[in-house]
Amino acid sequence: MLPRVHGSALFTRGETQALVTCTLGTSDDAQIIEAFEGESSQRFLLHYNFPPFSVGEVKFLRGPGRREIGHGNLARRALTPVLPDQMTFPYTMRVVSDILESNGSSSMATVCGGTLALMDAGVPIVARSPASPWPGLRRPALRVLTDIAARRTTRATWTSRSPARARASPRCR
């Protein structure tokens, strides 16, 4: 989609849209984390951007808030189990998700778009990371089809989504 990045994807579902890019780097590009226990490095970086125009608001663009940090961590935890190990793929991966329009689960759009961008960049992912509506559904014969486009109840919007992966436990939101 974008010619100057290693991988990119435009994921759209309903009225939610995410432009996700993937850039690869060497192992020297890994993020160094300094903690009380010592230093560690992180070779998978995910940045989640939720600008105010994505929901029709006019505000100043500032640093990341609670939404960006929380949804970014949720998407990073969902994508981490599908990434190859250091020996198979020794590169640092940076995924940036820019939410262009939101009327639903933008973190799930980040997970799906991130998987597509990683695949476009040539990352040999272990398994696909699709979005499953409810993690409690375990019977394969039972199928639930739903959409994320503002289905309302009397109290709240339905946002029960979780990333489901092969051989990995689903996460709740």
mmCIF file of C-alpha atoms in Angstrom:
data_model
loop_
_atom_site.group_PDB
_atom_site.id
_atom_site.type_symbol
_atom_site.label_atom_id
_atom_site.label_comp_id
_atom_site.label_asym_id
_atom_site.label_seq_id
_atom_site.Cartn_x
_atom_site.Cartn_y
_atom_site.Cartn_z
ATOM 1 C CA MET A 1 0.000 0.000 0.000
ATOM 2 C CA LEU A 2 2.688 2.512 1.008
ATOM 3 C CA PRO A 3 5.871 2.254 -1.094
ATOM 4 C CA ARG A 4 8.474 3.518 1.419
ATOM 5 C CA VAL A 5 7.879 1.131 4.347
ATOM 6 C CA HIS A 6 8.632 -2.570 4.601
ATOM 7 C CA GLY A 7 4.988 -3.518 5.076
ATOM 8 C CA SER A 8 1.670 -1.689 5.285
ATOM 9 C CA ALA A 9 -2.039 -2.405 5.472
ATOM 10 C CA LEU A 10 -5.269 -0.446 5.533
ATOM 11 C CA PHE A 11 -7.736 -2.396 7.660
ATOM 12 C CA THR A 12 -11.388 -1.346 7.459
ATOM 13 C CA ARG A 13 -14.389 -2.886 9.139
ATOM 14 C CA GLY A 14 -17.643 -1.022 9.471
ATOM 15 C CA GLU A 15 -16.824 2.561 10.358
ATOM 16 C CA THR A 16 -13.446 1.725 11.911
ATOM 17 C CA GLN A 17 -10.303 2.177 9.842
ATOM 18 C CA ALA A 18 -6.614 1.718 10.740
ATOM 19 C CA LEU A 19 -3.562 2.459 8.613
ATOM 20 C CA VAL A 20 -0.841 0.148 9.922
ATOM 21 C CA THR A 21 2.806 0.186 8.863
ATOM 22 C CA CYS A 22 5.673 -2.153 9.678
ATOM 23 C CA THR A 23 9.349 -1.212 9.585
ATOM 24 C CA LEU A 24 12.176 -3.684 10.098
ATOM 25 C CA GLY A 25 15.546 -2.931 11.675
ATOM 26 C CA THR A 26 18.630 -4.681 12.958
ATOM 27 C CA SER A 27 18.971 -6.117 16.443
ATOM 28 C CA ASP A 28 20.777 -2.874 17.407
ATOM 29 C CA ASP A 29 17.453 -1.042 16.910
ATOM 30 C CA ALA A 30 15.723 -2.930 19.747
ATOM 31 C CA GLN A 31 14.337 -0.771 22.543
ATOM 32 C CA ILE A 32 16.489 -0.912 25.681
ATOM 33 C CA ILE A 33 14.427 -0.981 28.867
ATOM 34 C CA GLU A 34 16.155 0.011 32.086
ATOM 35 C CA ALA A 35 14.511 -1.438 35.174
ATOM 36 C CA PHE A 36 15.467 -1.965 38.791
ATOM 37 C CA GLU A 37 16.339 -5.575 37.981
ATOM 38 C CA GLY A 38 18.671 -4.531 35.136
ATOM 39 C CA GLU A 39 18.521 -3.848 31.418
ATOM 40 C CA SER A 40 16.476 -5.773 28.893
ATOM 41 C CA SER A 41 15.655 -5.239 25.247
ATOM 42 C CA GLN A 42 12.406 -5.419 23.334
ATOM 43 C CA ARG A 43 12.584 -6.274 19.645
ATOM 44 C CA PHE A 44 8.862 -5.795 18.883
ATOM 45 C CA LEU A 45 7.571 -2.227 19.194
ATOM 46 C CA LEU A 46 3.957 -1.231 18.644
ATOM 47 C CA HIS A 47 2.834 2.385 18.542
ATOM 48 C CA TYR A 48 -0.908 3.094 18.621
ATOM 49 C CA ASN A 49 -2.061 6.568 17.557
ATOM 50 C CA PHE A 50 -5.653 7.668 18.110
ATOM 51 C CA PRO A 51 -5.906 11.271 16.838
ATOM 52 C CA PRO A 52 -8.984 13.314 17.752
ATOM 53 C CA PHE A 53 -10.156 13.618 14.130
ATOM 54 C CA SER A 54 -10.804 9.855 14.059
ATOM 55 C CA VAL A 55 -13.938 10.398 16.151
ATOM 56 C CA GLY A 56 -14.833 13.826 14.758
ATOM 57 C CA GLU A 57 -13.309 15.884 17.579
ATOM 58 C CA VAL A 58 -11.165 18.991 17.296
ATOM 59 C CA LYS A 59 -8.362 18.992 19.890
ATOM 60 C CA PHE A 60 -4.672 19.618 20.148
ATOM 61 C CA LEU A 61 -2.388 16.735 19.221
ATOM 62 C CA ARG A 62 -0.438 15.897 22.355
ATOM 63 C CA GLY A 63 1.510 12.953 23.690
ATOM 64 C CA PRO A 64 -0.054 9.552 24.213
ATOM 65 C CA GLY A 65 -2.858 9.335 26.743
ATOM 66 C CA ARG A 66 -4.373 6.443 28.670
ATOM 67 C CA ARG A 67 -6.299 5.197 25.622
ATOM 68 C CA GLU A 68 -3.210 5.063 23.414
ATOM 69 C CA ILE A 69 -1.102 3.317 26.053
ATOM 70 C CA GLY A 70 -3.817 0.825 27.047
ATOM 71 C CA HIS A 71 -4.967 -0.095 23.545
ATOM 72 C CA GLY A 72 -1.365 -0.220 22.338
ATOM 73 C CA ASN A 73 -0.433 -2.660 25.114
ATOM 74 C CA LEU A 74 -3.494 -4.801 24.352
ATOM 75 C CA ALA A 75 -2.573 -5.011 20.672
ATOM 76 C CA ARG A 76 1.107 -5.660 21.449
ATOM 77 C CA ARG A 77 0.208 -8.529 23.801
ATOM 78 C CA ALA A 78 -2.081 -9.984 21.129
ATOM 79 C CA LEU A 79 0.569 -9.855 18.388
ATOM 80 C CA THR A 80 3.585 -10.988 20.439
ATOM 81 C CA PRO A 81 2.710 -14.744 20.498
ATOM 82 C CA VAL A 82 2.443 -14.921 16.694
ATOM 83 C CA LEU A 83 5.914 -13.453 16.084
ATOM 84 C CA PRO A 84 8.857 -15.708 15.235
ATOM 85 C CA ASP A 85 11.634 -16.250 17.751
ATOM 86 C CA GLN A 86 14.980 -14.435 17.659
ATOM 87 C CA MET A 87 16.803 -17.324 15.956
ATOM 88 C CA THR A 88 14.260 -17.623 13.112
ATOM 89 C CA PHE A 89 13.896 -13.889 12.455
ATOM 90 C CA PRO A 90 16.693 -11.780 14.008
ATOM 91 C CA TYR A 91 15.235 -8.367 13.134
ATOM 92 C CA THR A 92 13.578 -5.660 15.200
ATOM 93 C CA MET A 93 9.963 -5.010 14.169
ATOM 94 C CA ARG A 94 8.190 -1.666 14.630
ATOM 95 C CA VAL A 95 4.450 -1.539 13.934
ATOM 96 C CA VAL A 96 2.676 1.831 13.909
ATOM 97 C CA SER A 97 -1.118 1.926 13.866
ATOM 98 C CA ASP A 98 -2.806 5.197 12.953
ATOM 99 C CA ILE A 99 -6.545 5.106 13.558
ATOM 100 C CA LEU A 100 -8.152 7.128 10.772
ATOM 101 C CA GLU A 101 -11.787 6.561 11.727
ATOM 102 C CA SER A 102 -13.301 4.893 14.772
ATOM 103 C CA ASN A 103 -16.771 3.683 15.627
ATOM 104 C CA GLY A 104 -15.900 0.415 17.279
ATOM 105 C CA SER A 105 -12.985 -1.658 18.381
ATOM 106 C CA SER A 106 -9.939 0.200 17.090
ATOM 107 C CA SER A 107 -7.552 -2.002 19.071
ATOM 108 C CA MET A 108 -8.865 -5.041 17.180
ATOM 109 C CA ALA A 109 -8.357 -3.132 13.927
ATOM 110 C CA THR A 110 -4.762 -2.620 15.077
ATOM 111 C CA VAL A 111 -4.333 -6.357 15.718
ATOM 112 C CA CYS A 112 -5.778 -7.362 12.340
ATOM 113 C CA GLY A 113 -3.978 -4.586 10.445
ATOM 114 C CA GLY A 114 -0.754 -5.342 12.318
ATOM 115 C CA THR A 115 -0.918 -8.979 11.244
ATOM 116 C CA LEU A 116 -1.424 -7.923 7.619
ATOM 117 C CA ALA A 117 1.417 -5.365 7.777
ATOM 118 C CA LEU A 118 3.791 -7.914 9.321
ATOM 119 C CA MET A 119 2.905 -10.420 6.599
ATOM 120 C CA ASP A 120 3.412 -7.730 3.937
ATOM 121 C CA ALA A 121 6.869 -6.998 5.390
ATOM 122 C CA GLY A 122 7.820 -10.668 5.037
ATOM 123 C CA VAL A 123 7.822 -11.532 8.733
ATOM 124 C CA PRO A 124 7.267 -15.309 9.034
ATOM 125 C CA ILE A 125 4.468 -15.176 11.589
ATOM 126 C CA VAL A 126 3.723 -18.363 13.507
ATOM 127 C CA ALA A 127 -0.074 -18.139 13.208
ATOM 128 C CA ARG A 128 -2.647 -15.652 12.011
ATOM 129 C CA SER A 129 -4.196 -13.420 14.656
ATOM 130 C CA PRO A 130 -7.889 -12.941 13.792
ATOM 131 C CA ALA A 131 -10.402 -11.139 15.963
ATOM 132 C CA SER A 132 -12.929 -13.307 17.762
ATOM 133 C CA PRO A 133 -16.016 -11.630 19.243
ATOM 134 C CA TRP A 134 -16.320 -13.599 22.481
ATOM 135 C CA PRO A 135 -13.556 -15.658 24.086
ATOM 136 C CA GLY A 136 -16.016 -17.867 25.963
ATOM 137 C CA LEU A 137 -17.304 -19.639 22.847
ATOM 138 C CA ARG A 138 -15.455 -22.938 22.785
ATOM 139 C CA ARG A 139 -17.788 -25.223 20.833
ATOM 140 C CA PRO A 140 -16.745 -25.314 17.160
ATOM 141 C CA ALA A 141 -20.335 -25.923 15.981
ATOM 142 C CA LEU A 142 -21.511 -22.639 17.506
ATOM 143 C CA ARG A 143 -20.907 -19.526 15.381
ATOM 144 C CA VAL A 144 -21.723 -15.954 16.340
ATOM 145 C CA LEU A 145 -21.663 -13.295 13.644
ATOM 146 C CA THR A 146 -21.656 -9.678 14.716
ATOM 147 C CA ASP A 147 -20.425 -6.320 13.556
ATOM 148 C CA ILE A 148 -18.678 -3.530 15.431
ATOM 149 C CA ALA A 149 -20.646 -0.675 13.866
ATOM 150 C CA ALA A 150 -22.384 0.922 16.866
ATOM 151 C CA ARG A 151 -24.745 -1.839 17.946
ATOM 152 C CA ARG A 152 -26.316 -0.353 21.055
ATOM 153 C CA THR A 153 -27.946 -1.785 24.127
ATOM 154 C CA THR A 154 -29.839 0.261 26.686
ATOM 155 C CA ARG A 155 -26.676 0.925 28.699
ATOM 156 C CA ALA A 156 -23.539 0.752 26.533
ATOM 157 C CA THR A 157 -21.999 -0.006 23.173
ATOM 158 C CA TRP A 158 -20.967 -3.601 22.540
ATOM 159 C CA THR A 159 -17.173 -3.707 22.680
ATOM 160 C CA SER A 160 -16.642 -7.298 23.727
ATOM 161 C CA ARG A 161 -13.773 -8.304 21.451
ATOM 162 C CA SER A 162 -10.711 -10.416 22.049
ATOM 163 C CA PRO A 163 -7.872 -11.550 19.837
ATOM 164 C CA ALA A 164 -7.973 -15.304 19.328
ATOM 165 C CA ARG A 165 -4.925 -17.205 18.209
ATOM 166 C CA ALA A 166 -4.074 -20.805 17.495
ATOM 167 C CA ARG A 167 -2.332 -22.393 20.497
ATOM 168 C CA ALA A 168 -2.626 -19.228 22.565
ATOM 169 C CA SER A 169 -5.154 -18.144 25.153
ATOM 170 C CA PRO A 170 -7.537 -15.325 24.138
ATOM 171 C CA ARG A 171 -7.306 -12.036 25.999
ATOM 172 C CA CYS A 172 -10.311 -10.170 27.342
ATOM 173 C CA ARG A 173 -10.871 -6.480 27.066
#
